[in-house]
PDB file of C-alpha atoms in Angstrom:
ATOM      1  CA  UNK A   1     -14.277  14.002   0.810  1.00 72.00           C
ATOM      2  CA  UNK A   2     -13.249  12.238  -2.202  1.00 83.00           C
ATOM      3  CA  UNK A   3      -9.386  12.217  -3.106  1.00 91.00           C
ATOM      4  CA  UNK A   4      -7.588  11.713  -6.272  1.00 97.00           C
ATOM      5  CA  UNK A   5      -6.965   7.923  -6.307  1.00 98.00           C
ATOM      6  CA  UNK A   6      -3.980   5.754  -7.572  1.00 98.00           C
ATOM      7  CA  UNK A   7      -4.013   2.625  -8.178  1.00 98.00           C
ATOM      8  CA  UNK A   8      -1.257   0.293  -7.446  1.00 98.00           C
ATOM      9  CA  UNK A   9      -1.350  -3.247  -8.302  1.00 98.00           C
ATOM     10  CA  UNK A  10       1.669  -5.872  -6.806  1.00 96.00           C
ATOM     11  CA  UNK A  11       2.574  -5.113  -3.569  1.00 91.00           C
ATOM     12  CA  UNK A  12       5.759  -5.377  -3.542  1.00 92.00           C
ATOM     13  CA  UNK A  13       9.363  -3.262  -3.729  1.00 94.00           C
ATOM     14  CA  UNK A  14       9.067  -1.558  -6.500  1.00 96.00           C
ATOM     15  CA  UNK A  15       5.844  -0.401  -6.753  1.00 97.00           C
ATOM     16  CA  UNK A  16       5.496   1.016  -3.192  1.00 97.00           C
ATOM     17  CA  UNK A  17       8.811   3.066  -4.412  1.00 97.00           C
ATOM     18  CA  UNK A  18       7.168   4.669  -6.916  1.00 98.00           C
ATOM     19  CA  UNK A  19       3.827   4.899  -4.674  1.00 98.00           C
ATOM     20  CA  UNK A  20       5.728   6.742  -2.160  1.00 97.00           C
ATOM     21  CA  UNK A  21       7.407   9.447  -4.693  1.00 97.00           C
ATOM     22  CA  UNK A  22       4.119  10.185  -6.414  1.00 97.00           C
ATOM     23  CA  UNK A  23       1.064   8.835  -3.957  1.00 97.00           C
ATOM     24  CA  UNK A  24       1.194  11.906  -1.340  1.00 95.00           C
ATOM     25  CA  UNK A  25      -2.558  13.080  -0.547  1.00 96.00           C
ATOM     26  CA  UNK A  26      -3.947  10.732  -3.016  1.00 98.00           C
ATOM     27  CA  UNK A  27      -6.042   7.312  -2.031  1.00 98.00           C
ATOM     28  CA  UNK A  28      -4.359   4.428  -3.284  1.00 98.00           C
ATOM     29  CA  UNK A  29      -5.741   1.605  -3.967  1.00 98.00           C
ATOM     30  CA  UNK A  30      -3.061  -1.410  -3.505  1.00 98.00           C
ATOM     31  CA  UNK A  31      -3.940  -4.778  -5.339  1.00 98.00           C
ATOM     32  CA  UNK A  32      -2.650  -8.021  -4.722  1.00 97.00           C
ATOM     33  CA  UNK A  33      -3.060 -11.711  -5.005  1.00 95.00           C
ATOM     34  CA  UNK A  34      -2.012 -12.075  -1.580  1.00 94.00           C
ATOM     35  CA  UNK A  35      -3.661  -9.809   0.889  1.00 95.00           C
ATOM     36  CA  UNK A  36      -1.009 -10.027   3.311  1.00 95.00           C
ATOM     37  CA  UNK A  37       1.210  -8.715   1.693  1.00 94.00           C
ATOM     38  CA  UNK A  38      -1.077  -6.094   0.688  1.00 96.00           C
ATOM     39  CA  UNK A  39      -2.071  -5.169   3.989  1.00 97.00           C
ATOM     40  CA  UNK A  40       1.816  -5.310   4.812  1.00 96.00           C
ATOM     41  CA  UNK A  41       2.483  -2.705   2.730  1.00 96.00           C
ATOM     42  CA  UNK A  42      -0.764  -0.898   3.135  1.00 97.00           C
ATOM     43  CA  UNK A  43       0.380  -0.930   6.844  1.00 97.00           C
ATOM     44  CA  UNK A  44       3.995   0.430   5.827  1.00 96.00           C
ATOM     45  CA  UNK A  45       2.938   3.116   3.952  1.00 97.00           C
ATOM     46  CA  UNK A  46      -0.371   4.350   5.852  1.00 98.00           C
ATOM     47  CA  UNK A  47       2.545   4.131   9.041  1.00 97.00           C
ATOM     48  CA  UNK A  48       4.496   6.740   7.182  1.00 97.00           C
ATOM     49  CA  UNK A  49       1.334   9.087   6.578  1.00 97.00           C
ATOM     50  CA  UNK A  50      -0.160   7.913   3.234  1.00 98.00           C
ATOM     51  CA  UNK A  51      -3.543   6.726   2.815  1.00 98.00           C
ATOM     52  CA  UNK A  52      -3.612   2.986   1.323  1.00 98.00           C
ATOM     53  CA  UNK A  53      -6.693   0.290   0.922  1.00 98.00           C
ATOM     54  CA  UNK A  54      -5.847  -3.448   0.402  1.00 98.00           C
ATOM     55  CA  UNK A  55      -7.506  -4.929  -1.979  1.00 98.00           C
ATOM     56  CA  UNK A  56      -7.045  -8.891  -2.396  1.00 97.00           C
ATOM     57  CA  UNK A  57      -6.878  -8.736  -6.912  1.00 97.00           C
ATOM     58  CA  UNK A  58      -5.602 -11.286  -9.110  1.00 97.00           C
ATOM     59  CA  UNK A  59      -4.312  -9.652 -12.487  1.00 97.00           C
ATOM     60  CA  UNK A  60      -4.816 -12.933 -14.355  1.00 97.00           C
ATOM     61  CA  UNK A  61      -8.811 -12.250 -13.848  1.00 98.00           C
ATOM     62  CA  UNK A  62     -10.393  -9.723 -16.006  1.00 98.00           C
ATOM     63  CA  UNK A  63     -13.207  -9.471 -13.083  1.00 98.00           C
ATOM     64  CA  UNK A  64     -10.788  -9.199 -10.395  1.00 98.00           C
ATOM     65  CA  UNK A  65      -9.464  -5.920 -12.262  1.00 98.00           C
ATOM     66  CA  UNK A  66     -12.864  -4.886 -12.702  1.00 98.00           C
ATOM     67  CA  UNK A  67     -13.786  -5.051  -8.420  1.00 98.00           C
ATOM     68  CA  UNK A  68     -10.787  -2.797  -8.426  1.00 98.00           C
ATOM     69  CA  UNK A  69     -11.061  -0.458 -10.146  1.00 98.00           C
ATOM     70  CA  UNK A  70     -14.494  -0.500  -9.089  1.00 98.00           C
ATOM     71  CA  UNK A  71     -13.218  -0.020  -5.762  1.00 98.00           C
ATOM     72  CA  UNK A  72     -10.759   2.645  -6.481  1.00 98.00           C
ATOM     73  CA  UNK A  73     -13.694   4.569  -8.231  1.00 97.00           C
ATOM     74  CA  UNK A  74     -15.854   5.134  -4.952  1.00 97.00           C
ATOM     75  CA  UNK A  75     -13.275   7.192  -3.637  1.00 97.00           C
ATOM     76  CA  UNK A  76     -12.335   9.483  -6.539  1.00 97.00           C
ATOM     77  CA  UNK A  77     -11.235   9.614 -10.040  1.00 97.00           C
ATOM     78  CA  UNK A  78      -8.773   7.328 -11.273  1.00 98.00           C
ATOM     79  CA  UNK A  79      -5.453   9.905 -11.659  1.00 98.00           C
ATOM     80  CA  UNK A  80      -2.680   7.296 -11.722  1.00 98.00           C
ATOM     81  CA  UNK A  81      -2.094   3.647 -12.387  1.00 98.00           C
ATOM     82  CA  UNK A  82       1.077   1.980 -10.815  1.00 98.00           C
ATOM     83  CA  UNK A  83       1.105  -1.948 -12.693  1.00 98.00           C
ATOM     84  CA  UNK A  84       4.232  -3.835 -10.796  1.00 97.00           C
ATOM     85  CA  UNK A  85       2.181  -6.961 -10.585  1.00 95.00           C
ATOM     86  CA  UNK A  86       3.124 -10.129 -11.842  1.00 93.00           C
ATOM     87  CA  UNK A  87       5.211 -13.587 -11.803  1.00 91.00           C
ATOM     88  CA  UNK A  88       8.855 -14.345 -12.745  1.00 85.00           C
ATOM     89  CA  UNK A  89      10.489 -17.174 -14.635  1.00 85.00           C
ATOM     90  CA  UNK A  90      11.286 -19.211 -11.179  1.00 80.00           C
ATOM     91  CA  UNK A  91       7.964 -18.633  -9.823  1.00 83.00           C
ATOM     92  CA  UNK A  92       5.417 -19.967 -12.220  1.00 91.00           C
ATOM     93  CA  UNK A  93       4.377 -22.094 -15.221  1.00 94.00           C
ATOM     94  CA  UNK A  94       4.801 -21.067 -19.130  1.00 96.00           C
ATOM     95  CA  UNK A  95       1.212 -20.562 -18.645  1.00 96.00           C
ATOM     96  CA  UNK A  96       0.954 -18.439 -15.145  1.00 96.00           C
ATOM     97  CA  UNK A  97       3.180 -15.997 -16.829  1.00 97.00           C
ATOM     98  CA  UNK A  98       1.463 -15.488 -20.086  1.00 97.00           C
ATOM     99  CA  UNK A  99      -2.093 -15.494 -18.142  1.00 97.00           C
ATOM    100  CA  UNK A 100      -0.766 -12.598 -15.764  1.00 97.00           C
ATOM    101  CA  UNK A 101       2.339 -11.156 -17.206  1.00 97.00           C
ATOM    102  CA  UNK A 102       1.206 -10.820 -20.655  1.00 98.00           C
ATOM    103  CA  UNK A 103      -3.045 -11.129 -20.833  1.00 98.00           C
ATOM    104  CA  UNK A 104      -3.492  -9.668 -16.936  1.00 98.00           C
ATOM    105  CA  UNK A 105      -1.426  -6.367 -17.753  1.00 98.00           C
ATOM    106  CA  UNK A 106      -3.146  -6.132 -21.244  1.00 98.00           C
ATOM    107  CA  UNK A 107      -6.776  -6.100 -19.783  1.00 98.00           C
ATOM    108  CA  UNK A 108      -5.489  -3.565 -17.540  1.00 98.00           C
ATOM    109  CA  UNK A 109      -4.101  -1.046 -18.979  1.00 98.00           C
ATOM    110  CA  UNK A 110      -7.592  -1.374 -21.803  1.00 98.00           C
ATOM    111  CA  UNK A 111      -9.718  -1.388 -18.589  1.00 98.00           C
ATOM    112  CA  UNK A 112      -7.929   1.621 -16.663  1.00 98.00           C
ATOM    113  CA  UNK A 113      -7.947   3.682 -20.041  1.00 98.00           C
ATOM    114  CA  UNK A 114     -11.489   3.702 -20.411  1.00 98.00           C
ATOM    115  CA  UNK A 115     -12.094   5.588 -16.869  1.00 98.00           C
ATOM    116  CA  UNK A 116      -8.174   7.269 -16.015  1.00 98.00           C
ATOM    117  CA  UNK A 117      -8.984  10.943 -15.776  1.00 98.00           C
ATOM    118  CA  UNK A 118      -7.843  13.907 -17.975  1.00 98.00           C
ATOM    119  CA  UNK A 119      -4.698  14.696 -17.230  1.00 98.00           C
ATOM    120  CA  UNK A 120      -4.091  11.131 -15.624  1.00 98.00           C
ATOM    121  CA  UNK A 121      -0.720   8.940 -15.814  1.00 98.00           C
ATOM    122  CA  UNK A 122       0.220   5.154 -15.351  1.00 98.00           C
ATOM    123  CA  UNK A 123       3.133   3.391 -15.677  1.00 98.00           C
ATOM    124  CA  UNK A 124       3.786  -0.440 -15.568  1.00 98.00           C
ATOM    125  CA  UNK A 125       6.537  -2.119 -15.035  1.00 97.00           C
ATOM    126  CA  UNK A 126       8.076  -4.692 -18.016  1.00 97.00           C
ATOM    127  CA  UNK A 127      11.528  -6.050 -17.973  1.00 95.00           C
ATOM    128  CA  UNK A 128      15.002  -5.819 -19.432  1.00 94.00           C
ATOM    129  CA  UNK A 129      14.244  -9.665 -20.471  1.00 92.00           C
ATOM    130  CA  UNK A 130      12.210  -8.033 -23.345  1.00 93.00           C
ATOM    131  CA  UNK A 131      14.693  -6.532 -25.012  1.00 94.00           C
ATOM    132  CA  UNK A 132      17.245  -9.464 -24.905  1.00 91.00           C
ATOM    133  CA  UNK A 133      14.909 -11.524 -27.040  1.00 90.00           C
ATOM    134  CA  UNK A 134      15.174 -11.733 -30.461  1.00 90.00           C
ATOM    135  CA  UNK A 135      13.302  -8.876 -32.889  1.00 91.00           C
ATOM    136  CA  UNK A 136       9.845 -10.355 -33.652  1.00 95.00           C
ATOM    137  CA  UNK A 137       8.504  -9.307 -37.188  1.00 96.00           C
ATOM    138  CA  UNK A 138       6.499  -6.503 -37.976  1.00 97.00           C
ATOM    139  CA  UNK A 139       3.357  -8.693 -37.988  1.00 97.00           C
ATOM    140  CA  UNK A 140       4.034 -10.247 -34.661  1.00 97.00           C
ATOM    141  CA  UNK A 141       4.361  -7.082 -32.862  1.00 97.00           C
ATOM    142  CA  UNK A 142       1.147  -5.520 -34.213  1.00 98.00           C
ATOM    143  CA  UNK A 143      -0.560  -8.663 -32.721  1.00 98.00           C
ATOM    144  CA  UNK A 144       1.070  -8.697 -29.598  1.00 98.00           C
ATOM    145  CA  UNK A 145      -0.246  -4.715 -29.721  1.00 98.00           C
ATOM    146  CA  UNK A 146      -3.194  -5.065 -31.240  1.00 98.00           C
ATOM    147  CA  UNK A 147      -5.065  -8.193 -30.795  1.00 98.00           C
ATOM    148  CA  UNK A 148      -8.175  -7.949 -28.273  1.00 98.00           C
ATOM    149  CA  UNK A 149      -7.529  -9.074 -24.785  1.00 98.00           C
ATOM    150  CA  UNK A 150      -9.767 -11.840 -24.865  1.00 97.00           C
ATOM    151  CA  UNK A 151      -8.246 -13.211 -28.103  1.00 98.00           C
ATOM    152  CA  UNK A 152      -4.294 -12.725 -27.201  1.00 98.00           C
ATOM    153  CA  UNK A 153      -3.678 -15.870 -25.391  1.00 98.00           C
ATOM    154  CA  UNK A 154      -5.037 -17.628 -28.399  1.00 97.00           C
ATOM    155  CA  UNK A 155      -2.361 -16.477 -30.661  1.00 98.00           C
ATOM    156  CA  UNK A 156      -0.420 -18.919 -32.633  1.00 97.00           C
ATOM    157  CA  UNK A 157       3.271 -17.524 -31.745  1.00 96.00           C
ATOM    158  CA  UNK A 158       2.158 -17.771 -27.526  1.00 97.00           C
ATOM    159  CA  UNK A 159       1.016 -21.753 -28.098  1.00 96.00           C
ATOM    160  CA  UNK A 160       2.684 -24.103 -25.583  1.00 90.00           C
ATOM    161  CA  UNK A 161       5.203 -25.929 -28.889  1.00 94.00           C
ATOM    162  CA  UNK A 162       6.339 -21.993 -29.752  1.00 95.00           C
ATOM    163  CA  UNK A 163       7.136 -21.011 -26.363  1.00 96.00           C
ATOM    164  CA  UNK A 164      10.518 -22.362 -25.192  1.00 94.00           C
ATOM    165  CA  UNK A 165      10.473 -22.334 -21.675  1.00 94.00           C
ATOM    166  CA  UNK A 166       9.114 -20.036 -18.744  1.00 93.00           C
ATOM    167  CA  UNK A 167      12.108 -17.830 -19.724  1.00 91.00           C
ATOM    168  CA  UNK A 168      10.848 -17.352 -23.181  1.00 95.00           C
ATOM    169  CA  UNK A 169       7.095 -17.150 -21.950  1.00 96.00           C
ATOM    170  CA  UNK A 170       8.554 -14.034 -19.713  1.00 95.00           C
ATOM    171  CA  UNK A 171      10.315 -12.357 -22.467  1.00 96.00           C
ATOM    172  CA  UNK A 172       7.154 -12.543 -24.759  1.00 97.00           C
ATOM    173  CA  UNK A 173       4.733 -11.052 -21.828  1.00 97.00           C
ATOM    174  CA  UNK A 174       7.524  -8.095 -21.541  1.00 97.00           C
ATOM    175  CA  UNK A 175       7.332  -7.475 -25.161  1.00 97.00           C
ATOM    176  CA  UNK A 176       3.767  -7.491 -25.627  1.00 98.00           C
ATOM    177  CA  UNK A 177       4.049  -5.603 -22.792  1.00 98.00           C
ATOM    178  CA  UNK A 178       5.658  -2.970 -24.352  1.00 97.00           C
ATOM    179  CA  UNK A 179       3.806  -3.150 -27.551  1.00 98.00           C
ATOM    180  CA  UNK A 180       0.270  -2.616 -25.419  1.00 98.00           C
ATOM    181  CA  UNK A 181       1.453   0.825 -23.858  1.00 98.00           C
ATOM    182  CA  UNK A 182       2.491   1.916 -27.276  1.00 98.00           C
ATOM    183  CA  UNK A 183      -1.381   0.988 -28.470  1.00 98.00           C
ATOM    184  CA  UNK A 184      -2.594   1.677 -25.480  1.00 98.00           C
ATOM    185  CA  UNK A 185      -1.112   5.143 -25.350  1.00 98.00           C
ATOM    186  CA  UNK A 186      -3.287   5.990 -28.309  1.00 98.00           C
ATOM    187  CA  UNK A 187      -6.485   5.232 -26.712  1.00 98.00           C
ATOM    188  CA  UNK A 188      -5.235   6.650 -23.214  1.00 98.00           C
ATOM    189  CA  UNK A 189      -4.600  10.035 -25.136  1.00 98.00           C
ATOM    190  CA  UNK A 190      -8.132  10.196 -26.475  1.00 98.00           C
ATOM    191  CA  UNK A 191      -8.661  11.214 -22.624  1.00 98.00           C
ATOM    192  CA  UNK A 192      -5.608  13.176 -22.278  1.00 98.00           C
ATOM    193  CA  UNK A 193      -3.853  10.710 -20.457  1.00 98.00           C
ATOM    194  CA  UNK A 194      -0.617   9.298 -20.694  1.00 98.00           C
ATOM    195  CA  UNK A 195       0.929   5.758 -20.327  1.00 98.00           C
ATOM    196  CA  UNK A 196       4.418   4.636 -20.431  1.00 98.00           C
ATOM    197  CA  UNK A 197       6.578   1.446 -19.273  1.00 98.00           C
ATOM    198  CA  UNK A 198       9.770   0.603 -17.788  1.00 98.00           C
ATOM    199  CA  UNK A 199      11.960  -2.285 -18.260  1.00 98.00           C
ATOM    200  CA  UNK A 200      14.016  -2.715 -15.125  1.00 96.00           C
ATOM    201  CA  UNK A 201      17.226  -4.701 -14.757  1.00 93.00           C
ATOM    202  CA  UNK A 202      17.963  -6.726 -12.232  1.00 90.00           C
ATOM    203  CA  UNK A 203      16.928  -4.575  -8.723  1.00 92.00           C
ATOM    204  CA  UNK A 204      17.236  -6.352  -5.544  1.00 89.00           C
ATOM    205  CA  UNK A 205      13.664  -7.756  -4.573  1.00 84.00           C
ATOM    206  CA  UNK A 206      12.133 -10.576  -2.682  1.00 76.00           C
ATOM    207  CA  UNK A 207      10.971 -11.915  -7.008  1.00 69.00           C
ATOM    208  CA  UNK A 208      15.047 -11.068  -7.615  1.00 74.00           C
ATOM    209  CA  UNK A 209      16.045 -12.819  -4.593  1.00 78.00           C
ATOM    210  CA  UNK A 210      13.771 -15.822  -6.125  1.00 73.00           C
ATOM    211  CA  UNK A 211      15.761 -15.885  -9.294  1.00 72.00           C
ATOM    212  CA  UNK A 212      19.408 -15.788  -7.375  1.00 79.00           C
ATOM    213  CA  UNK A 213      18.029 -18.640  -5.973  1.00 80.00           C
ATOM    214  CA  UNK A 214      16.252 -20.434  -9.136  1.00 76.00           C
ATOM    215  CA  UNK A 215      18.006 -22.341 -11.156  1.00 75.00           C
ATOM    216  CA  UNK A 216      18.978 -19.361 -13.539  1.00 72.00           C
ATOM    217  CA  UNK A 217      20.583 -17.704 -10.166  1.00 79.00           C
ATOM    218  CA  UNK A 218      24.260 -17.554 -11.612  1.00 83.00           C
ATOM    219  CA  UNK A 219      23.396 -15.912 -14.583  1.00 80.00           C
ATOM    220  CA  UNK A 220      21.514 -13.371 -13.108  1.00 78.00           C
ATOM    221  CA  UNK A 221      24.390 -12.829 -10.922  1.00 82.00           C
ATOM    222  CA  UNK A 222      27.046 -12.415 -13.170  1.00 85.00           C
ATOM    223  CA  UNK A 223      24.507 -10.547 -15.674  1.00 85.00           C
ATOM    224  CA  UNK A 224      24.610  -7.637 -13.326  1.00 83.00           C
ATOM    225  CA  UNK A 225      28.508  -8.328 -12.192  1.00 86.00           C
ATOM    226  CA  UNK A 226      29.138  -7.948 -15.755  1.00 89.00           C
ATOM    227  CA  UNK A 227      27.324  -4.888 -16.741  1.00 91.00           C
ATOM    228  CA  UNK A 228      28.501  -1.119 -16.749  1.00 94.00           C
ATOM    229  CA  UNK A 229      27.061  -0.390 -13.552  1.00 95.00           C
ATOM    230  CA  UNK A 230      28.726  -3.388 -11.944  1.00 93.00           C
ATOM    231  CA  UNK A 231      25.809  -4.212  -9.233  1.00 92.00           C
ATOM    232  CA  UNK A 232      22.312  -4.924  -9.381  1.00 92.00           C
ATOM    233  CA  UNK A 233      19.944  -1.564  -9.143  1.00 95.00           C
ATOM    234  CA  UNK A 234      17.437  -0.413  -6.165  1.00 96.00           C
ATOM    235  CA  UNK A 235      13.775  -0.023  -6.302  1.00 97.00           C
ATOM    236  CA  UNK A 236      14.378   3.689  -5.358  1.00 97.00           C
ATOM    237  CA  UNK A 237      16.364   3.736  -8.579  1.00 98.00           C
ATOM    238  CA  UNK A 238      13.322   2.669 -10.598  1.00 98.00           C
ATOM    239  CA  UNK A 239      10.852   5.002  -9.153  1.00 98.00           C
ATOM    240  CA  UNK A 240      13.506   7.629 -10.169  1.00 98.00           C
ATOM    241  CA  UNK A 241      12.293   7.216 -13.698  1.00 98.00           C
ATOM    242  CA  UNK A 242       8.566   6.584 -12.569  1.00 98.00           C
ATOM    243  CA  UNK A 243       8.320   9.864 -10.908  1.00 98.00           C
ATOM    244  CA  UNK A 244      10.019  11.647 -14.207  1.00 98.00           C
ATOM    245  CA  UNK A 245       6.742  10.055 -16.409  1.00 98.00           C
ATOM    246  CA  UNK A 246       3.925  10.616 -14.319  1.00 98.00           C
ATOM    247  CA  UNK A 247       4.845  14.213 -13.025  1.00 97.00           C
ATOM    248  CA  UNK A 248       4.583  17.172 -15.303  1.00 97.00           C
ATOM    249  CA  UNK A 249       7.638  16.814 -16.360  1.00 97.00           C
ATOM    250  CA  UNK A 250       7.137  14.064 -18.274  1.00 98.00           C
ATOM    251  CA  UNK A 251       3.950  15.804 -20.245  1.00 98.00           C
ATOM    252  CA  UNK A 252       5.456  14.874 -23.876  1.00 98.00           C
ATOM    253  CA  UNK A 253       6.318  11.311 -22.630  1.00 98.00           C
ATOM    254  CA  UNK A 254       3.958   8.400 -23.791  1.00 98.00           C
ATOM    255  CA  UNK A 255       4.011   5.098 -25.143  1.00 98.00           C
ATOM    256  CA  UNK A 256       7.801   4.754 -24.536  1.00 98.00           C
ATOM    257  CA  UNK A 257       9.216   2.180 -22.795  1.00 98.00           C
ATOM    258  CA  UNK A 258      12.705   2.912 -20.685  1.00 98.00           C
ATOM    259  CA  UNK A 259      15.372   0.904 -19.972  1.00 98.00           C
ATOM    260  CA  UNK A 260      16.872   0.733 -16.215  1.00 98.00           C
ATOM    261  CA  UNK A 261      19.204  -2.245 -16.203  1.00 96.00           C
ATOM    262  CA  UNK A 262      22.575  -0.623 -15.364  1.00 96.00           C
ATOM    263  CA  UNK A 263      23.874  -1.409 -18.918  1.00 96.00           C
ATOM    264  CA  UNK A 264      23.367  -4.904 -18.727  1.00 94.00           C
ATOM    265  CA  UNK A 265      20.865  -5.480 -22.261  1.00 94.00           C
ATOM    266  CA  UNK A 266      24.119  -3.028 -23.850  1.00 95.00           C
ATOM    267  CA  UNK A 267      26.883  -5.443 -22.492  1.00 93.00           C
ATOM    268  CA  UNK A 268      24.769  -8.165 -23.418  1.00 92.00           C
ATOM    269  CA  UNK A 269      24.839  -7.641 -27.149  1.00 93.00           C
ATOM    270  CA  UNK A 270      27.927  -5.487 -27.450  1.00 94.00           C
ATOM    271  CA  UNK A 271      30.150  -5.915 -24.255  1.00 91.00           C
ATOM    272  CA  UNK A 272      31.359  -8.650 -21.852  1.00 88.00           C
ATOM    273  CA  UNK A 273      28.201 -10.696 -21.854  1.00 87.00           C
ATOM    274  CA  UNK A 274      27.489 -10.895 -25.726  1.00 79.00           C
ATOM    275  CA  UNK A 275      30.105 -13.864 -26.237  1.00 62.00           C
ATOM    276  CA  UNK A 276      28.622 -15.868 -22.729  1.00 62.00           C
ATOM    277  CA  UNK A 277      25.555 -15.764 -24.927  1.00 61.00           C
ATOM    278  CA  UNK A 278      26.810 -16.703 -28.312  1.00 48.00           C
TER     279      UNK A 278
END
């Protein structure tokens, strides 16, 4: 008997939160580069009575997306998208990051609107970094919205001499993220189904534990030591907001973008952290 069928890509913390609050008596499809960890939380969750598939996926491969959602397909319609995939500033290149942060979730959120089901929801998951960067003009934005997939990488404001460092390459994948559900949530309506983001802060995971580690580790650390909430968030915390956008209670909610970083982004431009940053 065929089920309705999620799909979850990046198997890690976060997204299993969120898989757990809204995945009951659906398939889900979990896609990873790394199929041990997929199968690890496959395992985790299928232990706990849900019913999970790994799927080895690599979001910076436009037919990798393709075999999975072709995969998810055989086993229902596609009723929910879960997109925590990706790579942080301490883990890869200026170029890993804009290849899967930034072109991977765009060709996935185009290719899961063409087939998500009436009714359907997704959510994927951008970053407080985003909205610490600079405002980018009104032109830049509708690019980083608007521009086909195949074409975005080739834009003149993501070549190597106008991209800082793997920080900066992060920050412009999270805004283009944002910008792409906001486009996206046009198209994704056309099917009556609805697509938002959310822009955690820092939330204890093995990619957070990375970057108290990395080389950016004490800022990161007194980021979140510094902000209203005083600690770093939880993954449950997240999926909180997840569960709030792709229930029914969220009906009149797409192509926003929310911000979970305990305060931090606030205290960073009008609080403790703004002169650190000056």
């Amino acid at each position: 008997m065929k089920k309705k069928v999620m799909i979850l890509t990046g198997a890690g913390q976060i997204g299993m939160a969120i898989a757990r609050r809204m995945g009951y008596g659906m398939k889900i499809i979990v896609g990873d580069k790394s199929l041990n960890n997929t199968r690890g939380i496959c395992e985790t969750m299928n232990m706990a009575g849900f019913d999970c598939l790994p799927v080895e996926m690599d979001l910076a491969s436009r037919e990798s997306i393709l075999s999975l959602i072709d995969e998810a397909r055989k086993h229902g319609e596609i009723a929910m998208l879960v997109n925590a995939a990706g790579v942080s500033p301490s883990q890869a290149s200026i170029e890993t990051i804009l290849k899967v942060d930034l072109y991977g979730t765009a060709v996935l959120l185009e290719e899961v609107g063409k087939v998500i089901q009436a009714g359907g929801a997704g959510v994927t998951i951008s970053s407080q970094s985003g909205h610490r960067m600079p405002a980018l003009t009104p032109e830049e934005d509708n690019l980083l919205a608007t521009t086909p997939t195949e074409e975005l990488l080739s834009l003149d404001l993501l070549q190597s001499q106008n991209i800082r460092d793997t920080l900066h390459a992060y920050q412009m994948a999270k805004r283009c993220n944002v910008k792409r559900v906001m486009a996206e949530a046009v198209k994704w309506g056309e099917r009556g189904a609805r697509i938002n983001s959310i822009s955690p802060g820092i939330i204890v995971t093995p990619l957070a534990i990375d970057e108290f580690n990395g080389p950016r580790g004490d800022f990161y650390k007194n980021m979140f030591a510094k902000c209203p909430a005083g600690r770093p968030g939880t993954a449950d915390e997240v999926a909180n907001v997840a569960e709030l956008l792709m229930s029914s209670r969220g009906a009149f909610i797409t192509g926003a973008d929310f911000l979970v970083d305990g305060g931090a982004t606030a205290s960073y431009f009008y609080g403790s952290l703004k002169s650190e940053n000056e």
